[in-house]
mmCIF file of C-alpha atoms in Angstrom:
data_model
loop_
_atom_site.group_PDB
_atom_site.id
_atom_site.type_symbol
_atom_site.label_atom_id
_atom_site.label_comp_id
_atom_site.label_asym_id
_atom_site.label_seq_id
_atom_site.Cartn_x
_atom_site.Cartn_y
_atom_site.Cartn_z
ATOM 1 C CA MET A 226 -14.691 54.675 -37.809
ATOM 2 C CA MET A 227 -14.129 56.865 -34.475
ATOM 3 C CA VAL A 228 -16.367 56.421 -31.842
ATOM 4 C CA THR A 229 -17.479 59.636 -30.106
ATOM 5 C CA SER A 230 -18.188 60.348 -26.479
ATOM 6 C CA ASN A 231 -21.816 59.273 -26.792
ATOM 7 C CA SER A 232 -21.321 55.516 -27.039
ATOM 8 C CA THR A 233 -24.144 54.915 -28.704
ATOM 9 C CA CYS A 234 -22.918 57.530 -32.015
ATOM 10 C CA MET A 235 -20.164 57.293 -33.941
ATOM 11 C CA ASN A 236 -18.673 58.945 -37.036
ATOM 12 C CA ILE A 237 -18.615 56.321 -39.800
ATOM 13 C CA SER A 238 -16.440 56.052 -43.072
ATOM 14 C CA HIS A 239 -17.912 52.833 -44.383
ATOM 15 C CA LEU A 240 -21.098 50.976 -44.508
ATOM 16 C CA THR A 241 -21.780 47.567 -44.150
ATOM 17 C CA LEU A 242 -24.255 45.873 -46.932
ATOM 18 C CA SER A 243 -26.423 42.690 -46.460
ATOM 19 C CA GLY A 244 -26.716 39.742 -48.605
ATOM 20 C CA ILE A 245 -30.139 37.768 -47.642
ATOM 21 C CA PRO A 246 -29.869 37.485 -43.678
ATOM 22 C CA ASN A 247 -30.083 33.940 -42.297
ATOM 23 C CA GLN A 248 -29.820 32.371 -45.883
ATOM 24 C CA GLU A 249 -25.767 32.535 -45.751
ATOM 25 C CA ASP A 250 -25.560 28.690 -47.119
ATOM 26 C CA PHE A 251 -27.321 29.320 -50.270
ATOM 27 C CA ASN A 252 -25.045 32.333 -51.320
ATOM 28 C CA LEU A 253 -23.682 30.558 -54.028
ATOM 29 C CA TRP A 254 -27.297 29.709 -55.538
ATOM 30 C CA PHE A 255 -28.300 33.193 -55.169
ATOM 31 C CA GLY A 256 -25.422 34.619 -57.068
ATOM 32 C CA LEU A 257 -25.945 32.263 -59.712
ATOM 33 C CA ILE A 258 -29.430 33.370 -60.239
ATOM 34 C CA LEU A 259 -28.050 36.984 -59.829
ATOM 35 C CA VAL A 260 -25.819 35.788 -62.812
ATOM 36 C CA LEU A 261 -28.790 34.509 -64.793
ATOM 37 C CA MET A 262 -30.795 37.752 -64.335
ATOM 38 C CA TYR A 263 -27.836 40.116 -65.244
ATOM 39 C CA THR A 264 -27.256 37.777 -68.374
ATOM 40 C CA MET A 265 -30.986 38.171 -69.278
ATOM 41 C CA ALA A 266 -31.204 42.042 -68.183
ATOM 42 C CA THR A 267 -28.006 42.871 -70.169
ATOM 43 C CA LEU A 268 -28.577 40.655 -73.491
ATOM 44 C CA GLY A 269 -32.441 41.563 -73.439
ATOM 45 C CA ASN A 270 -31.978 45.328 -73.234
ATOM 46 C CA ALA A 271 -29.292 45.734 -75.766
ATOM 47 C CA THR A 272 -30.766 43.589 -78.106
ATOM 48 C CA VAL A 273 -33.773 45.979 -77.811
ATOM 49 C CA ILE A 274 -31.549 49.047 -78.092
ATOM 50 C CA TYR A 275 -29.680 47.380 -81.073
ATOM 51 C CA ILE A 276 -32.793 46.421 -82.974
ATOM 52 C CA ILE A 277 -34.579 49.949 -82.670
ATOM 53 C CA LYS A 278 -31.163 51.906 -83.620
ATOM 54 C CA MET A 279 -30.315 49.934 -86.675
ATOM 55 C CA ASP A 280 -34.002 49.858 -88.081
ATOM 56 C CA GLN A 281 -34.967 53.094 -89.606
ATOM 57 C CA GLU A 282 -38.707 51.758 -89.502
ATOM 58 C CA LEU A 283 -38.488 51.482 -85.560
ATOM 59 C CA HIS A 284 -37.756 55.131 -85.394
ATOM 60 C CA ASP A 285 -41.225 55.943 -84.228
ATOM 61 C CA PRO A 286 -41.884 57.962 -80.635
ATOM 62 C CA MET A 287 -43.216 54.250 -79.326
ATOM 63 C CA TYR A 288 -39.986 52.957 -80.179
ATOM 64 C CA ILE A 289 -37.652 55.999 -79.222
ATOM 65 C CA PHE A 290 -39.084 55.805 -75.973
ATOM 66 C CA LEU A 291 -38.907 52.019 -75.655
ATOM 67 C CA PHE A 292 -34.914 52.399 -76.449
ATOM 68 C CA MET A 293 -34.596 55.322 -73.766
ATOM 69 C CA LEU A 294 -36.452 52.744 -71.304
ATOM 70 C CA SER A 295 -34.192 49.763 -72.276
ATOM 71 C CA LEU A 296 -30.965 52.045 -71.724
ATOM 72 C CA VAL A 297 -32.071 52.759 -68.188
ATOM 73 C CA ASP A 298 -33.152 49.383 -67.419
ATOM 74 C CA LEU A 299 -29.667 48.415 -68.766
ATOM 75 C CA LEU A 300 -27.840 51.268 -66.512
ATOM 76 C CA MET A 301 -29.915 50.244 -63.629
ATOM 77 C CA ALA A 302 -28.946 46.543 -63.891
ATOM 78 C CA THR A 303 -25.005 47.451 -64.126
ATOM 79 C CA THR A 304 -25.142 49.812 -61.309
ATOM 80 C CA ILE A 305 -26.696 47.344 -58.808
ATOM 81 C CA MET A 306 -25.984 43.718 -59.971
ATOM 82 C CA PRO A 307 -22.395 43.208 -59.886
ATOM 83 C CA GLN A 308 -22.034 44.505 -56.430
ATOM 84 C CA MET A 309 -24.710 42.255 -54.918
ATOM 85 C CA LEU A 310 -22.863 39.435 -57.156
ATOM 86 C CA GLY A 311 -19.590 40.566 -54.907
ATOM 87 C CA ILE A 312 -21.872 40.422 -51.936
ATOM 88 C CA PHE A 313 -22.816 36.433 -52.727
ATOM 89 C CA TRP A 314 -19.791 35.213 -54.109
ATOM 90 C CA PHE A 315 -17.131 37.199 -52.652
ATOM 91 C CA ASP A 316 -18.348 38.371 -49.166
ATOM 92 C CA ARG A 317 -17.406 41.948 -50.143
ATOM 93 C CA LEU A 318 -19.870 43.712 -47.651
ATOM 94 C CA LYS A 319 -18.249 46.955 -47.279
ATOM 95 C CA ILE A 320 -18.801 50.342 -49.024
ATOM 96 C CA THR A 321 -17.441 53.457 -48.439
ATOM 97 C CA PHE A 322 -19.642 56.309 -47.219
ATOM 98 C CA ASN A 323 -19.258 58.402 -50.493
ATOM 99 C CA MET A 324 -19.557 55.500 -52.725
ATOM 100 C CA CYS A 325 -22.643 54.684 -50.816
ATOM 101 C CA LEU A 326 -24.063 58.239 -51.696
ATOM 102 C CA THR A 327 -22.830 57.985 -55.164
ATOM 103 C CA GLN A 328 -24.654 54.788 -55.123
ATOM 104 C CA MET A 329 -27.763 56.022 -53.987
ATOM 105 C CA PHE A 330 -27.804 59.197 -56.408
ATOM 106 C CA PHE A 331 -27.715 57.160 -59.329
ATOM 107 C CA LEU A 332 -30.458 54.509 -57.972
ATOM 108 C CA HIS A 333 -33.035 57.371 -57.455
ATOM 109 C CA PHE A 334 -32.017 59.317 -60.620
ATOM 110 C CA LEU A 335 -32.339 56.166 -62.763
ATOM 111 C CA SER A 336 -35.830 55.489 -61.053
ATOM 112 C CA ALA A 337 -36.757 58.940 -61.739
ATOM 113 C CA LEU A 338 -36.073 58.788 -65.416
ATOM 114 C CA GLU A 339 -37.454 55.379 -65.743
ATOM 115 C CA SER A 340 -40.686 56.835 -64.189
ATOM 116 C CA GLY A 341 -40.637 59.864 -66.396
ATOM 117 C CA ILE A 342 -40.042 57.368 -69.608
ATOM 118 C CA LEU A 343 -43.240 55.511 -68.397
ATOM 119 C CA VAL A 344 -45.239 58.797 -68.335
ATOM 120 C CA ALA A 345 -44.078 59.514 -71.976
ATOM 121 C CA MET A 346 -45.092 56.218 -73.264
ATOM 122 C CA ALA A 347 -48.468 56.583 -71.810
ATOM 123 C CA ILE A 348 -48.848 59.860 -73.543
ATOM 124 C CA ASP A 349 -47.736 58.225 -76.527
ATOM 125 C CA ARG A 350 -50.025 55.704 -76.279
ATOM 126 C CA TYR A 351 -52.766 58.204 -75.499
ATOM 127 C CA VAL A 352 -52.203 60.236 -78.533
ATOM 128 C CA ALA A 353 -51.993 57.293 -80.918
ATOM 129 C CA ILE A 354 -55.418 55.893 -79.517
ATOM 130 C CA CYS A 355 -57.454 58.982 -79.124
ATOM 131 C CA ASN A 356 -55.896 61.373 -81.536
ATOM 132 C CA PRO A 357 -54.336 59.284 -84.146
ATOM 133 C CA LEU A 358 -54.804 61.501 -87.401
ATOM 134 C CA ARG A 359 -52.604 64.188 -85.283
ATOM 135 C CA TYR A 360 -50.050 61.882 -84.041
ATOM 136 C CA SER A 361 -47.215 62.385 -86.270
ATOM 137 C CA SER A 362 -47.903 66.165 -85.997
ATOM 138 C CA ILE A 363 -47.966 66.202 -82.125
ATOM 139 C CA LEU A 364 -45.263 63.790 -81.235
ATOM 140 C CA THR A 365 -42.479 65.071 -83.567
ATOM 141 C CA HIS A 366 -38.834 64.772 -82.993
ATOM 142 C CA ARG A 367 -38.355 68.076 -81.691
ATOM 143 C CA THR A 368 -41.203 67.234 -78.948
ATOM 144 C CA ILE A 369 -39.361 64.035 -78.189
ATOM 145 C CA THR A 370 -36.338 65.707 -77.479
ATOM 146 C CA LYS A 371 -37.915 68.267 -75.313
ATOM 147 C CA ILE A 372 -39.741 65.290 -73.388
ATOM 148 C CA SER A 373 -36.300 63.714 -72.834
ATOM 149 C CA LEU A 374 -34.959 66.856 -71.650
ATOM 150 C CA VAL A 375 -37.449 67.500 -69.349
ATOM 151 C CA ILE A 376 -37.414 64.194 -67.786
ATOM 152 C CA LEU A 377 -33.274 64.185 -67.536
ATOM 153 C CA ALA A 378 -33.522 67.654 -65.872
ATOM 154 C CA ARG A 379 -36.369 67.036 -63.266
ATOM 155 C CA GLY A 380 -34.431 63.655 -62.178
ATOM 156 C CA ALA A 381 -31.364 65.479 -61.807
ATOM 157 C CA ALA A 382 -32.686 68.778 -59.892
ATOM 158 C CA VAL A 383 -34.872 66.559 -57.788
ATOM 159 C CA MET A 384 -32.285 63.847 -56.920
ATOM 160 C CA ILE A 385 -29.020 65.659 -56.034
ATOM 161 C CA PRO A 386 -30.325 67.114 -53.238
ATOM 162 C CA ILE A 387 -30.690 63.288 -52.008
ATOM 163 C CA PRO A 388 -27.080 62.767 -50.840
ATOM 164 C CA LEU A 389 -26.526 66.129 -49.834
ATOM 165 C CA ILE A 390 -28.801 65.897 -47.104
ATOM 166 C CA ILE A 391 -27.630 62.692 -46.174
ATOM 167 C CA LYS A 392 -23.907 63.805 -45.659
ATOM 168 C CA ARG A 393 -25.067 66.448 -43.552
ATOM 169 C CA LEU A 394 -26.042 64.126 -40.794
ATOM 170 C CA PRO A 395 -22.906 64.165 -38.331
ATOM 171 C CA MET A 396 -23.486 61.148 -36.533
ATOM 172 C CA TRP A 397 -24.672 57.418 -36.790
ATOM 173 C CA SER A 398 -26.089 54.875 -34.400
ATOM 174 C CA ASN A 399 -24.603 51.884 -36.600
ATOM 175 C CA ASN A 400 -23.423 51.154 -40.358
ATOM 176 C CA HIS A 401 -25.215 48.201 -40.956
ATOM 177 C CA LEU A 402 -27.967 47.929 -43.896
ATOM 178 C CA ILE A 403 -30.390 45.550 -44.312
ATOM 179 C CA HIS A 404 -30.391 45.893 -48.287
ATOM 180 C CA SER A 405 -27.409 45.061 -50.734
ATOM 181 C CA TYR A 406 -27.614 48.658 -52.057
ATOM 182 C CA CYS A 407 -28.038 52.127 -50.352
ATOM 183 C CA LEU A 408 -31.225 53.830 -50.496
ATOM 184 C CA HIS A 409 -32.161 57.122 -48.852
ATOM 185 C CA GLN A 410 -34.978 56.056 -46.800
ATOM 186 C CA GLU A 411 -32.908 53.544 -44.933
ATOM 187 C CA VAL A 412 -29.404 55.302 -44.708
ATOM 188 C CA MET A 413 -31.641 58.576 -43.211
ATOM 189 C CA ASN A 414 -32.523 55.705 -40.293
ATOM 190 C CA LEU A 415 -28.856 55.086 -39.348
ATOM 191 C CA ALA A 416 -28.743 58.562 -37.844
ATOM 192 C CA CYS A 417 -28.414 58.857 -34.202
ATOM 193 C CA GLY A 418 -31.629 59.010 -32.060
ATOM 194 C CA ASN A 419 -30.653 62.574 -30.883
ATOM 195 C CA ILE A 420 -30.415 63.838 -34.400
ATOM 196 C CA ASP A 421 -33.260 65.335 -36.325
ATOM 197 C CA ILE A 422 -33.850 63.744 -39.553
ATOM 198 C CA SER A 423 -37.311 65.631 -40.267
ATOM 199 C CA ALA A 424 -35.643 67.277 -43.344
ATOM 200 C CA ASN A 425 -34.726 63.921 -44.958
ATOM 201 C CA ILE A 426 -38.242 62.524 -44.114
ATOM 202 C CA VAL A 427 -39.765 65.588 -45.596
ATOM 203 C CA TYR A 428 -37.644 65.768 -48.817
ATOM 204 C CA GLY A 429 -38.061 61.931 -49.330
ATOM 205 C CA LEU A 430 -41.947 62.439 -49.152
ATOM 206 C CA PHE A 431 -41.665 65.255 -51.429
ATOM 207 C CA VAL A 432 -39.737 63.231 -53.772
ATOM 208 C CA ILE A 433 -42.172 60.591 -53.787
ATOM 209 C CA LEU A 434 -45.218 62.615 -54.325
ATOM 210 C CA SER A 435 -43.687 64.894 -57.070
ATOM 211 C CA ILE A 436 -42.035 62.227 -59.326
ATOM 212 C CA MET A 437 -43.699 59.010 -58.678
ATOM 213 C CA GLY A 438 -47.146 60.496 -57.234
ATOM 214 C CA ILE A 439 -47.533 62.918 -60.085
ATOM 215 C CA ASP A 440 -46.397 60.350 -62.658
ATOM 216 C CA CYS A 441 -48.732 57.841 -61.516
ATOM 217 C CA VAL A 442 -51.794 60.635 -62.017
ATOM 218 C CA PHE A 443 -50.371 61.379 -65.400
ATOM 219 C CA ILE A 444 -50.482 57.565 -66.256
ATOM 220 C CA SER A 445 -53.892 56.940 -65.129
ATOM 221 C CA LEU A 446 -55.185 59.934 -66.728
ATOM 222 C CA SER A 447 -53.909 58.837 -70.070
ATOM 223 C CA TYR A 448 -55.546 55.244 -69.514
ATOM 224 C CA LEU A 449 -59.023 56.589 -68.304
ATOM 225 C CA LEU A 450 -59.220 58.754 -71.178
ATOM 226 C CA ILE A 451 -57.770 55.840 -73.541
ATOM 227 C CA ILE A 452 -60.595 53.566 -71.929
ATOM 228 C CA LYS A 453 -63.182 56.095 -72.469
ATOM 229 C CA THR A 454 -62.051 56.223 -76.432
ATOM 230 C CA VAL A 455 -61.753 52.493 -76.627
ATOM 231 C CA VAL A 456 -65.315 51.962 -75.474
ATOM 232 C CA GLY A 457 -66.986 53.721 -78.339
ATOM 233 C CA LEU A 458 -64.832 51.597 -80.769
ATOM 234 C CA VAL A 459 -65.996 48.249 -82.422
ATOM 235 C CA GLU A 460 -65.029 45.245 -81.155
ATOM 236 C CA ASP A 461 -61.965 44.724 -83.390
ATOM 237 C CA ALA A 462 -60.731 47.860 -83.031
ATOM 238 C CA SER A 463 -60.851 48.174 -79.313
ATOM 239 C CA LEU A 464 -59.222 45.079 -78.710
ATOM 240 C CA LYS A 465 -56.409 45.919 -81.018
ATOM 241 C CA ALA A 466 -55.869 49.472 -79.014
ATOM 242 C CA ILE A 467 -55.813 47.406 -75.665
ATOM 243 C CA SER A 468 -53.256 45.061 -77.656
ATOM 244 C CA THR A 469 -51.030 47.913 -78.226
ATOM 245 C CA CYS A 470 -51.077 49.135 -74.371
ATOM 246 C CA ALA A 471 -50.729 45.651 -72.979
ATOM 247 C CA ALA A 472 -46.577 45.813 -72.802
ATOM 248 C CA HIS A 473 -46.877 49.238 -71.247
ATOM 249 C CA ILE A 474 -49.377 48.311 -68.722
ATOM 250 C CA CYS A 475 -47.171 45.444 -67.473
ATOM 251 C CA ALA A 476 -44.189 47.567 -67.450
ATOM 252 C CA VAL A 477 -45.829 50.207 -65.394
ATOM 253 C CA LEU A 478 -47.321 47.546 -62.768
ATOM 254 C CA ILE A 479 -44.126 45.986 -62.408
ATOM 255 C CA PHE A 480 -41.868 49.280 -61.930
ATOM 256 C CA TYR A 481 -44.580 50.966 -59.309
ATOM 257 C CA ILE A 482 -46.305 48.117 -57.125
ATOM 258 C CA PRO A 483 -42.636 46.910 -55.587
ATOM 259 C CA LEU A 484 -41.903 50.741 -55.360
ATOM 260 C CA ILE A 485 -45.124 51.449 -53.759
ATOM 261 C CA GLY A 486 -44.296 48.494 -51.174
ATOM 262 C CA LEU A 487 -41.035 49.584 -50.435
ATOM 263 C CA SER A 488 -41.864 53.177 -49.714
ATOM 264 C CA VAL A 489 -44.829 51.971 -47.551
ATOM 265 C CA VAL A 490 -42.899 48.959 -45.570
ATOM 266 C CA HIS A 491 -39.625 51.740 -44.637
ATOM 267 C CA ARG A 492 -42.436 53.805 -43.124
ATOM 268 C CA PHE A 493 -42.680 50.837 -40.377
ATOM 269 C CA LYS A 494 -40.337 50.148 -38.160
ATOM 270 C CA THR A 495 -39.799 46.027 -37.535
ATOM 271 C CA ASP A 496 -37.611 43.485 -36.480
ATOM 272 C CA SER A 497 -38.491 41.375 -39.469
ATOM 273 C CA HIS A 498 -36.929 42.693 -42.835
ATOM 274 C CA VAL A 499 -38.442 40.178 -45.127
ATOM 275 C CA LEU A 500 -40.858 42.687 -46.772
ATOM 276 C CA HIS A 501 -38.007 45.373 -47.146
ATOM 277 C CA ILE A 502 -35.664 43.146 -48.718
ATOM 278 C CA PHE A 503 -38.712 41.564 -50.898
ATOM 279 C CA PHE A 504 -39.743 44.754 -52.063
ATOM 280 C CA GLY A 505 -36.136 46.375 -52.332
ATOM 281 C CA ASN A 506 -34.662 43.810 -54.751
ATOM 282 C CA THR A 507 -38.314 43.329 -56.503
ATOM 283 C CA TYR A 508 -38.364 47.052 -57.307
ATOM 284 C CA LEU A 509 -34.865 47.193 -58.614
ATOM 285 C CA LEU A 510 -34.181 43.652 -60.110
ATOM 286 C CA LEU A 511 -37.204 42.724 -61.659
ATOM 287 C CA PRO A 512 -38.025 45.444 -64.348
ATOM 288 C CA PRO A 513 -34.389 45.359 -66.376
ATOM 289 C CA VAL A 514 -35.107 41.598 -66.561
ATOM 290 C CA ILE A 515 -38.754 41.566 -67.503
ATOM 291 C CA ASN A 516 -39.307 44.428 -69.672
ATOM 292 C CA PRO A 517 -37.293 43.179 -72.485
ATOM 293 C CA LEU A 518 -39.051 40.011 -72.252
ATOM 294 C CA ILE A 519 -42.553 41.592 -72.049
ATOM 295 C CA TYR A 520 -41.865 44.178 -75.127
ATOM 296 C CA GLY A 521 -40.292 41.146 -77.125
ATOM 297 C CA ILE A 522 -43.526 39.136 -77.008
ATOM 298 C CA LYS A 523 -46.141 41.714 -76.756
ATOM 299 C CA THR A 524 -44.640 44.124 -79.717
ATOM 300 C CA GLN A 525 -44.981 42.660 -83.117
ATOM 301 C CA GLN A 526 -42.681 44.706 -84.455
ATOM 302 C CA ILE A 527 -39.812 43.744 -82.152
ATOM 303 C CA ARG A 528 -40.750 39.975 -82.530
ATOM 304 C CA HIS A 529 -40.400 40.301 -86.038
ATOM 305 C CA ARG A 530 -37.008 42.052 -85.819
ATOM 306 C CA LEU A 531 -36.084 39.645 -83.349
ATOM 307 C CA GLY A 532 -36.844 36.677 -85.533
ATOM 308 C CA ILE A 533 -35.034 38.163 -88.275
ATOM 309 C CA LEU A 534 -31.548 38.809 -86.176
ATOM 310 C CA PHE A 535 -31.552 34.955 -84.816
ATOM 311 C CA SER A 536 -32.070 33.915 -88.206
ATOM 312 C CA LYS A 537 -28.945 35.807 -89.645
ATOM 313 C CA VAL A 538 -26.926 34.731 -86.623
ATOM 314 C CA ILE A 539 -27.885 31.158 -87.021
ATOM 315 C CA SER A 540 -27.218 31.631 -90.842
ATOM 316 C CA GLN A 541 -23.885 33.168 -90.120
ATOM 317 C CA SER A 542 -23.152 30.519 -87.554
ATOM 318 C CA LYS A 543 -23.532 27.855 -90.209
ATOM 319 C CA THR A 544 -21.514 29.464 -92.627
ATOM 320 C CA SER A 545 -18.771 29.431 -90.543
ATOM 321 C CA GLN A 546 -18.700 26.036 -89.627
ATOM 322 C CA ASP A 547 -19.255 25.052 -93.593
ATOM 323 C CA LEU A 548 -15.851 26.899 -94.090
#
């Protein structure tokens, strides 16, 4: 770290991450909780991925999108949780500036992918309920491939500039982060007070509106059309239609509510960082853990295949013990 002639500004080569302030005595327990969450996220998402990949009957659009969602959640958990465990258990608070920028890109990129996949799943539910006779002709494998490529290209195109516009900032007031990972909206606020970060603020707002904002509109529109269709159905059919959407609605709420909360609290400067830490950790840690549980419980086909898988594992275990 090189301090310049202005004592309040400096060049930085690394950043200092944070655990949970003023709760250092509980770091061992926080680490145990994190290990449990990472294990659940890894096993849950890997199991969903395995079941869908191995079962040809689950290669419909709905399950292909679920496969993609589980893959993104698995990558998200692996990107952040091991590093957080290093903070709580091994006091590894330092991260190089370039590594911080790399992590920043992947966190925002994976978030954009998850948001796009949730939109694709909402469209899938809309077509299945509102146009069931045309479902197979609309959501073909060719169409799904195109949707997937658009989601990837959009995420990369919008998120690549984020670390670049951070790297252009020359001087910093300090190098301490309140989170256990690097976020654009926090790192940019570490820049010296005399440095103009309006480009970062404008681009961050553009990202929120062009990715999460537009995606929220599409998801909301899809469900408004679904509700309009369901109202005209008989009671049993409407309940069945709502049931098929329940897991997706839960996944949307778990992802977007903490994300919106995090975006809002970062717009206000306050000495208390409790809300920042709460929404930040909920936004990144909860979806990878909860999503496979939701789909495992709410989706009959996944639940049925999961039961068969566990039965095979138990049977093989008994066989090996007998031998």
